[in-house]
């Protein structure tokens, strides 16, 4: 129970990595605020992991809108009294296989607004809450493709590179404030969406990792929980790939 008495907020918590992270933080003793654009999705997760509803709160919020994230942080504090931890996970990939010159401007804007600007808006309101506590820890979800290029997915790749820059800048700004900011950069993970895409697609994704498999959601969640815990107390501004050797090639 390394996160006992902590209050955490997780965006994109209705499914995929976000769901697994929220569940892991709850198992570690934290009270968890689960945020998603789809309220029904996070309410289902809350009921599954916390049937008595004592240490979870599901909220509908869209990270693309600062007023939504300001409200989500405010609700978290109203419910649990403080905010100690945040995992900024909400994101979309956009279409694949599209050259830069053919990317629709609306697609570019949607991916950047969700994957990069959404993390900025989240941090904009999470950080003051943590400063009020005198401590905190934030994990921003980047991607293995935030460390290397990926043809045909320029918006996603640019956004995930941007997340790393944002993480490092914030970490330096907060280094003397007892607030740590790290990034996690997963390769392909066996989320429901990926597994539902068909065996041919999931096998191809596994094949691009030198370890020839997908990451599990639990492996990603365990890494995030470690970075949020006091065991990682001297780690800030760092980027942690969990990609089966993908970025080592």
GROMACS .gro file of C-alpha atoms in nm:
model
  249
    1UNK     CA    1   0.000   0.000   0.000
    2UNK     CA    2   0.275   0.241  -0.102
    3UNK     CA    3   0.023   0.512  -0.196
    4UNK     CA    4  -0.192   0.497   0.117
    5UNK     CA    5  -0.361   0.829   0.203
    6UNK     CA    6  -0.268   0.979  -0.135
    7UNK     CA    7  -0.523   1.132  -0.374
    8UNK     CA    8  -0.463   1.072  -0.744
    9UNK     CA    9  -0.628   1.200  -1.062
   10UNK     CA   10  -0.606   0.994  -1.382
   11UNK     CA   11  -0.726   1.122  -1.720
   12UNK     CA   12  -0.839   0.887  -1.993
   13UNK     CA   13  -0.931   0.643  -1.718
   14UNK     CA   14  -1.232   0.478  -1.881
   15UNK     CA   15  -1.038   0.212  -2.069
   16UNK     CA   16  -0.692   0.106  -2.186
   17UNK     CA   17  -0.384   0.211  -1.993
   18UNK     CA   18  -0.576   0.470  -1.794
   19UNK     CA   19  -0.815   0.212  -1.655
   20UNK     CA   20  -0.529  -0.017  -1.552
   21UNK     CA   21  -0.338   0.273  -1.395
   22UNK     CA   22  -0.642   0.385  -1.194
   23UNK     CA   23  -0.694   0.029  -1.071
   24UNK     CA   24  -0.326  -0.005  -0.974
   25UNK     CA   25  -0.322   0.325  -0.783
   26UNK     CA   26  -0.637   0.222  -0.599
   27UNK     CA   27  -0.479  -0.113  -0.510
   28UNK     CA   28  -0.179   0.081  -0.381
   29UNK     CA   29  -0.399   0.261  -0.130
   30UNK     CA   30  -0.476   0.587  -0.311
   31UNK     CA   31  -0.812   0.751  -0.351
   32UNK     CA   32  -0.855   0.792  -0.727
   33UNK     CA   33  -1.042   1.045  -0.939
   34UNK     CA   34  -1.109   0.889  -1.280
   35UNK     CA   35  -1.160   1.136  -1.563
   36UNK     CA   36  -1.296   1.063  -1.910
   37UNK     CA   37  -1.499   1.224  -2.185
   38UNK     CA   38  -1.745   0.938  -2.127
   39UNK     CA   39  -1.887   0.944  -1.776
   40UNK     CA   40  -2.044   0.598  -1.811
   41UNK     CA   41  -1.703   0.442  -1.879
   42UNK     CA   42  -1.537   0.574  -1.564
   43UNK     CA   43  -1.841   0.505  -1.349
   44UNK     CA   44  -1.824   0.140  -1.459
   45UNK     CA   45  -1.457   0.125  -1.363
   46UNK     CA   46  -1.530   0.287  -1.026
   47UNK     CA   47  -1.800   0.033  -0.947
   48UNK     CA   48  -1.574  -0.255  -1.049
   49UNK     CA   49  -1.268  -0.160  -0.844
   50UNK     CA   50  -1.445   0.015  -0.554
   51UNK     CA   51  -1.794  -0.132  -0.508
   52UNK     CA   52  -1.857   0.069  -0.191
   53UNK     CA   53  -1.758   0.395  -0.362
   54UNK     CA   54  -1.537   0.507  -0.076
   55UNK     CA   55  -1.214   0.589  -0.260
   56UNK     CA   56  -1.309   0.658  -0.621
   57UNK     CA   57  -1.484   0.937  -0.807
   58UNK     CA   58  -1.575   0.929  -1.176
   59UNK     CA   59  -1.589   1.260  -1.360
   60UNK     CA   60  -1.679   1.362  -1.713
   61UNK     CA   61  -1.426   1.609  -1.850
   62UNK     CA   62  -1.256   1.678  -2.181
   63UNK     CA   63  -0.886   1.761  -2.151
   64UNK     CA   64  -0.912   1.985  -2.458
   65UNK     CA   65  -1.102   2.241  -2.252
   66UNK     CA   66  -0.929   2.422  -1.964
   67UNK     CA   67  -1.257   2.484  -1.781
   68UNK     CA   68  -1.317   2.108  -1.769
   69UNK     CA   69  -0.979   2.037  -1.613
   70UNK     CA   70  -1.010   2.326  -1.369
   71UNK     CA   71  -1.343   2.182  -1.260
   72UNK     CA   72  -1.207   1.825  -1.236
   73UNK     CA   73  -0.925   1.931  -1.002
   74UNK     CA   74  -1.168   2.137  -0.796
   75UNK     CA   75  -1.406   1.841  -0.765
   76UNK     CA   76  -1.119   1.614  -0.662
   77UNK     CA   77  -1.025   1.850  -0.379
   78UNK     CA   78  -1.387   1.892  -0.273
   79UNK     CA   79  -1.430   1.514  -0.256
   80UNK     CA   80  -1.100   1.409  -0.100
   81UNK     CA   81  -0.952   1.728   0.046
   82UNK     CA   82  -0.636   1.752  -0.163
   83UNK     CA   83  -0.453   1.635  -0.477
   84UNK     CA   84  -0.120   1.455  -0.439
   85UNK     CA   85  -0.072   1.266  -0.765
   86UNK     CA   86  -0.172   1.298  -1.130
   87UNK     CA   87  -0.142   1.077  -1.435
   88UNK     CA   88  -0.209   1.267  -1.755
   89UNK     CA   89  -0.294   0.979  -1.984
   90UNK     CA   90  -0.581   1.091  -2.210
   91UNK     CA   91  -0.485   1.072  -2.576
   92UNK     CA   92  -0.580   0.972  -2.927
   93UNK     CA   93  -0.368   0.844  -3.214
   94UNK     CA   94  -0.542   0.988  -3.517
   95UNK     CA   95  -0.528   0.813  -3.854
   96UNK     CA   96  -0.222   0.609  -3.953
   97UNK     CA   97  -0.035   0.599  -4.281
   98UNK     CA   98  -0.103   0.961  -4.378
   99UNK     CA   99   0.190   1.172  -4.510
  100UNK     CA  100   0.237   1.515  -4.352
  101UNK     CA  101   0.111   1.701  -4.657
  102UNK     CA  102  -0.211   1.498  -4.657
  103UNK     CA  103  -0.299   1.536  -4.290
  104UNK     CA  104  -0.627   1.721  -4.254
  105UNK     CA  105  -0.589   2.038  -4.050
  106UNK     CA  106  -0.880   1.939  -3.827
  107UNK     CA  107  -0.716   1.602  -3.758
  108UNK     CA  108  -0.388   1.774  -3.669
  109UNK     CA  109  -0.566   2.013  -3.436
  110UNK     CA  110  -0.766   1.738  -3.263
  111UNK     CA  111  -0.460   1.521  -3.194
  112UNK     CA  112  -0.242   1.809  -3.074
  113UNK     CA  113  -0.524   1.955  -2.864
  114UNK     CA  114  -0.589   1.621  -2.694
  115UNK     CA  115  -0.242   1.470  -2.661
  116UNK     CA  116  -0.031   1.778  -2.589
  117UNK     CA  117  -0.244   2.081  -2.506
  118UNK     CA  118  -0.466   1.857  -2.293
  119UNK     CA  119  -0.169   1.768  -2.075
  120UNK     CA  120  -0.078   2.136  -2.047
  121UNK     CA  121  -0.432   2.222  -1.934
  122UNK     CA  122  -0.428   1.934  -1.686
  123UNK     CA  123  -0.096   2.040  -1.536
  124UNK     CA  124  -0.203   2.404  -1.526
  125UNK     CA  125  -0.458   2.316  -1.259
  126UNK     CA  126  -0.291   2.014  -1.097
  127UNK     CA  127   0.029   2.200  -1.012
  128UNK     CA  128  -0.130   2.477  -0.800
  129UNK     CA  129  -0.317   2.212  -0.600
  130UNK     CA  130   0.012   2.032  -0.532
  131UNK     CA  131   0.192   2.354  -0.448
  132UNK     CA  132  -0.077   2.415  -0.187
  133UNK     CA  133   0.011   2.073  -0.038
  134UNK     CA  134   0.384   2.137  -0.050
  135UNK     CA  135   0.441   1.815  -0.245
  136UNK     CA  136   0.322   1.607  -0.538
  137UNK     CA  137   0.411   1.385  -0.831
  138UNK     CA  138   0.293   1.387  -1.192
  139UNK     CA  139   0.338   1.128  -1.465
  140UNK     CA  140   0.268   1.234  -1.823
  141UNK     CA  141   0.205   0.961  -2.076
  142UNK     CA  142   0.418   1.002  -2.386
  143UNK     CA  143   0.498   0.714  -2.620
  144UNK     CA  144   0.792   0.527  -2.765
  145UNK     CA  145   0.712   0.742  -3.066
  146UNK     CA  146   0.777   1.046  -2.852
  147UNK     CA  147   1.140   0.934  -2.863
  148UNK     CA  148   1.170   0.831  -3.229
  149UNK     CA  149   0.994   0.925  -3.550
  150UNK     CA  150   0.698   0.739  -3.695
  151UNK     CA  151   0.611   0.783  -4.063
  152UNK     CA  152   0.246   0.839  -4.138
  153UNK     CA  153   0.149   0.962  -3.790
  154UNK     CA  154   0.302   1.309  -3.777
  155UNK     CA  155   0.049   1.468  -3.541
  156UNK     CA  156   0.070   1.189  -3.284
  157UNK     CA  157   0.449   1.174  -3.302
  158UNK     CA  158   0.484   1.551  -3.271
  159UNK     CA  159   0.244   1.563  -2.976
  160UNK     CA  160   0.422   1.284  -2.790
  161UNK     CA  161   0.760   1.450  -2.845
  162UNK     CA  162   0.603   1.769  -2.710
  163UNK     CA  163   0.486   1.590  -2.397
  164UNK     CA  164   0.847   1.506  -2.315
  165UNK     CA  165   0.955   1.868  -2.358
  166UNK     CA  166   0.667   1.988  -2.141
  167UNK     CA  167   0.753   1.729  -1.877
  168UNK     CA  168   1.118   1.831  -1.861
  169UNK     CA  169   1.042   2.204  -1.843
  170UNK     CA  170   0.788   2.156  -1.564
  171UNK     CA  171   1.026   1.928  -1.374
  172UNK     CA  172   1.294   2.196  -1.373
  173UNK     CA  173   1.050   2.465  -1.267
  174UNK     CA  174   0.923   2.253  -0.977
  175UNK     CA  175   1.248   2.085  -0.869
  176UNK     CA  176   1.277   2.293  -0.552
  177UNK     CA  177   0.905   2.272  -0.472
  178UNK     CA  178   0.897   1.902  -0.381
  179UNK     CA  179   0.688   1.824  -0.689
  180UNK     CA  180   0.824   1.568  -0.935
  181UNK     CA  181   0.728   1.534  -1.302
  182UNK     CA  182   0.823   1.231  -1.512
  183UNK     CA  183   0.710   1.083  -1.843
  184UNK     CA  184   0.639   0.724  -1.942
  185UNK     CA  185   0.687   0.619  -2.305
  186UNK     CA  186   0.516   0.287  -2.381
  187UNK     CA  187   0.547   0.086  -2.696
  188UNK     CA  188   0.242  -0.102  -2.817
  189UNK     CA  189   0.032  -0.226  -2.525
  190UNK     CA  190  -0.226  -0.504  -2.519
  191UNK     CA  191  -0.519  -0.271  -2.457
  192UNK     CA  192  -0.874  -0.376  -2.549
  193UNK     CA  193  -0.866  -0.145  -2.851
  194UNK     CA  194  -0.549  -0.300  -2.989
  195UNK     CA  195  -0.660  -0.655  -2.918
  196UNK     CA  196  -0.994  -0.585  -3.088
  197UNK     CA  197  -0.812  -0.465  -3.400
  198UNK     CA  198  -0.749  -0.825  -3.505
  199UNK     CA  199  -0.469  -1.078  -3.478
  200UNK     CA  200  -0.289  -0.955  -3.790
  201UNK     CA  201  -0.259  -0.604  -3.648
  202UNK     CA  202  -0.165  -0.711  -3.295
  203UNK     CA  203   0.091  -0.959  -3.429
  204UNK     CA  204   0.250  -0.685  -3.640
  205UNK     CA  205   0.263  -0.452  -3.338
  206UNK     CA  206   0.427  -0.724  -3.132
  207UNK     CA  207   0.680  -0.789  -3.409
  208UNK     CA  208   0.821  -0.434  -3.405
  209UNK     CA  209   0.945  -0.485  -3.049
  210UNK     CA  210   1.273  -0.676  -3.023
  211UNK     CA  211   1.111  -0.880  -2.742
  212UNK     CA  212   0.841  -0.984  -2.994
  213UNK     CA  213   0.541  -0.922  -2.773
  214UNK     CA  214   0.311  -0.646  -2.657
  215UNK     CA  215   0.343  -0.481  -2.318
  216UNK     CA  216   0.069  -0.563  -2.072
  217UNK     CA  217  -0.139  -0.287  -1.920
  218UNK     CA  218  -0.029  -0.407  -1.577
  219UNK     CA  219   0.339  -0.357  -1.665
  220UNK     CA  220   0.269   0.003  -1.764
  221UNK     CA  221   0.058   0.063  -1.454
  222UNK     CA  222   0.326  -0.078  -1.224
  223UNK     CA  223   0.585   0.158  -1.372
  224UNK     CA  224   0.355   0.457  -1.326
  225UNK     CA  225   0.280   0.359  -0.965
  226UNK     CA  226   0.652   0.329  -0.892
  227UNK     CA  227   0.723   0.675  -1.034
  228UNK     CA  228   0.447   0.825  -0.820
  229UNK     CA  229   0.569   0.656  -0.504
  230UNK     CA  230   0.832   0.770  -0.256
  231UNK     CA  231   1.060   0.498  -0.391
  232UNK     CA  232   1.120   0.731  -0.687
  233UNK     CA  233   1.178   1.038  -0.470
  234UNK     CA  234   1.497   1.144  -0.655
  235UNK     CA  235   1.352   1.103  -1.003
  236UNK     CA  236   1.220   1.403  -1.193
  237UNK     CA  237   1.238   1.523  -1.552
  238UNK     CA  238   1.311   1.166  -1.659
  239UNK     CA  239   1.153   0.970  -1.944
  240UNK     CA  240   1.095   0.599  -1.892
  241UNK     CA  241   1.046   0.383  -2.199
  242UNK     CA  242   0.865   0.053  -2.162
  243UNK     CA  243   0.880  -0.076  -2.515
  244UNK     CA  244   1.050  -0.416  -2.534
  245UNK     CA  245   1.363  -0.258  -2.685
  246UNK     CA  246   1.183  -0.064  -2.959
  247UNK     CA  247   1.372   0.263  -2.902
  248UNK     CA  248   1.704   0.083  -2.847
  249UNK     CA  249   1.725  -0.023  -3.212
   0.00000   0.00000   0.00000
